[in-house]
Rosetta silent file (secondary structure, phi, psi, omega in degrees, C-alpha in Angstrom):
SEQUENCE: XXXXXXXXXXXXXXXXXXXXXXXXXXXXXXXXXXXXXXXXXXXXXXXXXXXXXXXXXXXXXXXX
SCORE:     score description
SCORE:     0.000 S_00000001
   1 L     0.000  -49.147 -177.453  -17.622  156.701  142.313 S_00000001
   2 H   -70.150  -36.533 -173.886  -16.092  159.730  140.190 S_00000001
   3 H   -63.823  -51.467  174.967  -13.513  160.473  142.312 S_00000001
   4 H   -69.392    0.102 -170.003  -12.618  157.142  142.264 S_00000001
   5 H   -92.095  -40.848  166.296  -12.517  156.702  138.645 S_00000001
   6 H   -50.184  -38.462 -169.844  -10.435  159.875  138.574 S_00000001
   7 H   -83.087  -42.108  172.444   -7.996  158.721  141.003 S_00000001
   8 H   -75.789  -39.008  159.956   -7.354  155.757  138.801 S_00000001
   9 H   -26.674  -57.138  167.912   -7.547  157.446  135.775 S_00000001
  10 H   -59.413  -27.901 -159.912   -4.539  159.588  137.044 S_00000001
  11 H   -76.669  -37.776 -155.044   -2.705  156.839  138.640 S_00000001
  12 H   -68.071  -62.595  168.672   -3.192  154.856  135.037 S_00000001
  13 H   -45.039  -61.629  179.794   -1.549  157.969  133.314 S_00000001
  14 H   -65.903  -17.974  174.310    1.481  158.410  135.533 S_00000001
  15 H   -87.889  -10.820  162.160    2.256  155.065  135.368 S_00000001
  16 H   -86.131  -17.403  171.778    2.852  155.037  131.893 S_00000001
  17 L   -73.026  -14.887 -177.911    5.050  158.243  131.813 S_00000001
  18 L  -121.721   59.802  177.009    7.426  156.141  133.787 S_00000001
  19 L  -100.806    7.819  178.815    7.612  152.976  131.627 S_00000001
  20 L   -84.147  152.074  165.342   11.227  153.620  130.962 S_00000001
  21 L   -90.201  142.148  176.564   14.371  151.714  132.475 S_00000001
  22 L   -89.276  -15.212 -174.783   17.347  153.261  134.347 S_00000001
  23 L   -43.296  149.599  152.926   19.392  150.055  133.432 S_00000001
  24 L   -61.482   93.029  177.951   22.600  150.328  131.636 S_00000001
  25 L   -47.321  139.994 -165.081   22.494  150.023  127.947 S_00000001
  26 L   -97.550   -9.645 -140.209   25.351  147.642  126.242 S_00000001
  27 L  -104.127  113.357  165.214   24.708  149.918  122.914 S_00000001
  28 L  -106.105  101.940  177.529   27.984  151.985  122.369 S_00000001
  29 L   -90.434  139.190  172.750   27.497  154.927  120.008 S_00000001
  30 L   -80.208  156.931 -172.843   30.182  156.789  118.514 S_00000001
  31 L   -60.062  158.654  155.995   30.760  160.484  118.674 S_00000001
  32 L   -84.340  142.430  151.329   29.319  162.832  116.243 S_00000001
  33 L  -106.078  162.996  177.983   31.609  165.161  114.743 S_00000001
  34 L  -144.832  122.859 -145.782   30.545  168.183  113.738 S_00000001
  35 L   -99.303  120.459 -151.284   32.449  170.334  111.123 S_00000001
  36 L  -121.074   92.561 -158.998   31.646  174.327  111.529 S_00000001
  37 L   -87.007  111.106 -165.830   32.316  175.786  108.022 S_00000001
  38 L   -93.673  157.650 -178.290   33.718  179.290  108.524 S_00000001
  39 L   -94.490  116.233  172.633   33.246  182.584  106.075 S_00000001
  40 L   -75.661  126.854 -177.357   36.733  183.801  104.783 S_00000001
  41 L   -98.063  146.705 -147.863   36.832  187.524  105.123 S_00000001
  42 L   -77.183 -179.245 -179.435   38.223  188.996  102.219 S_00000001
  43 H   -81.223  -21.201 -171.781   41.821  191.130  102.823 S_00000001
  44 H   -72.169  -30.600  163.701   40.227  194.280  101.600 S_00000001
  45 H   -28.432  -72.268  176.628   37.712  194.185  104.620 S_00000001
  46 H   -59.540  -22.441  162.710   40.279  194.624  106.877 S_00000001
  47 H   -68.541  -27.362 -178.662   41.925  197.942  105.535 S_00000001
  48 H   -26.658  -77.892 -177.734   38.492  199.519  105.720 S_00000001
  49 H   -74.844   23.367 -175.568   38.699  200.624  108.888 S_00000001
  50 H  -117.390  -23.714 -171.195   42.387  201.723  109.490 S_00000001
  51 H   -87.369  -42.545 -176.046   41.649  204.004  106.297 S_00000001
  52 H   -36.474  -69.870 -150.079   38.432  205.417  108.437 S_00000001
  53 H   -65.456  -28.639 -157.130   40.316  206.211  111.112 S_00000001
  54 H   -87.900  -19.035 -173.580   43.482  207.458  109.246 S_00000001
  55 H   -83.239  -55.096  165.937   40.766  209.872  106.994 S_00000001
  56 H   -58.224  -21.599  164.419   39.168  211.111  110.283 S_00000001
  57 H   -80.590  -53.944  169.456   42.528  212.060  111.897 S_00000001
  58 H   -34.790  -58.128  170.053   43.565  213.860  108.704 S_00000001
  59 H   -45.252  -74.963 -177.661   40.231  215.752  108.827 S_00000001
  60 H   -60.701  -14.513  165.588   40.761  216.595  112.377 S_00000001
  61 H   -73.593  -86.802 -164.018   44.331  217.857  111.753 S_00000001
  62 H   -44.829  -60.663  177.429   43.570  220.107  108.736 S_00000001
  63 L   -43.751  -12.580  176.503   40.573  221.638  110.647 S_00000001
  64 L   -61.258    0.000    0.000   43.264  222.858  113.375 S_00000001
């Protein structure tokens, strides 16, 4: 009797999970536009790496 009650409970729980419908809805939703803001880099940050490389080359040349 317990197995029958357990099977009935599992069957009842399984049917509630499939309560949705696969029918096509006529609801038209407009697409959401996502605008992502980007951070602007300062112009001085772009010059730091070449200056460091130039300093390293100058140090290597002066060491010889």
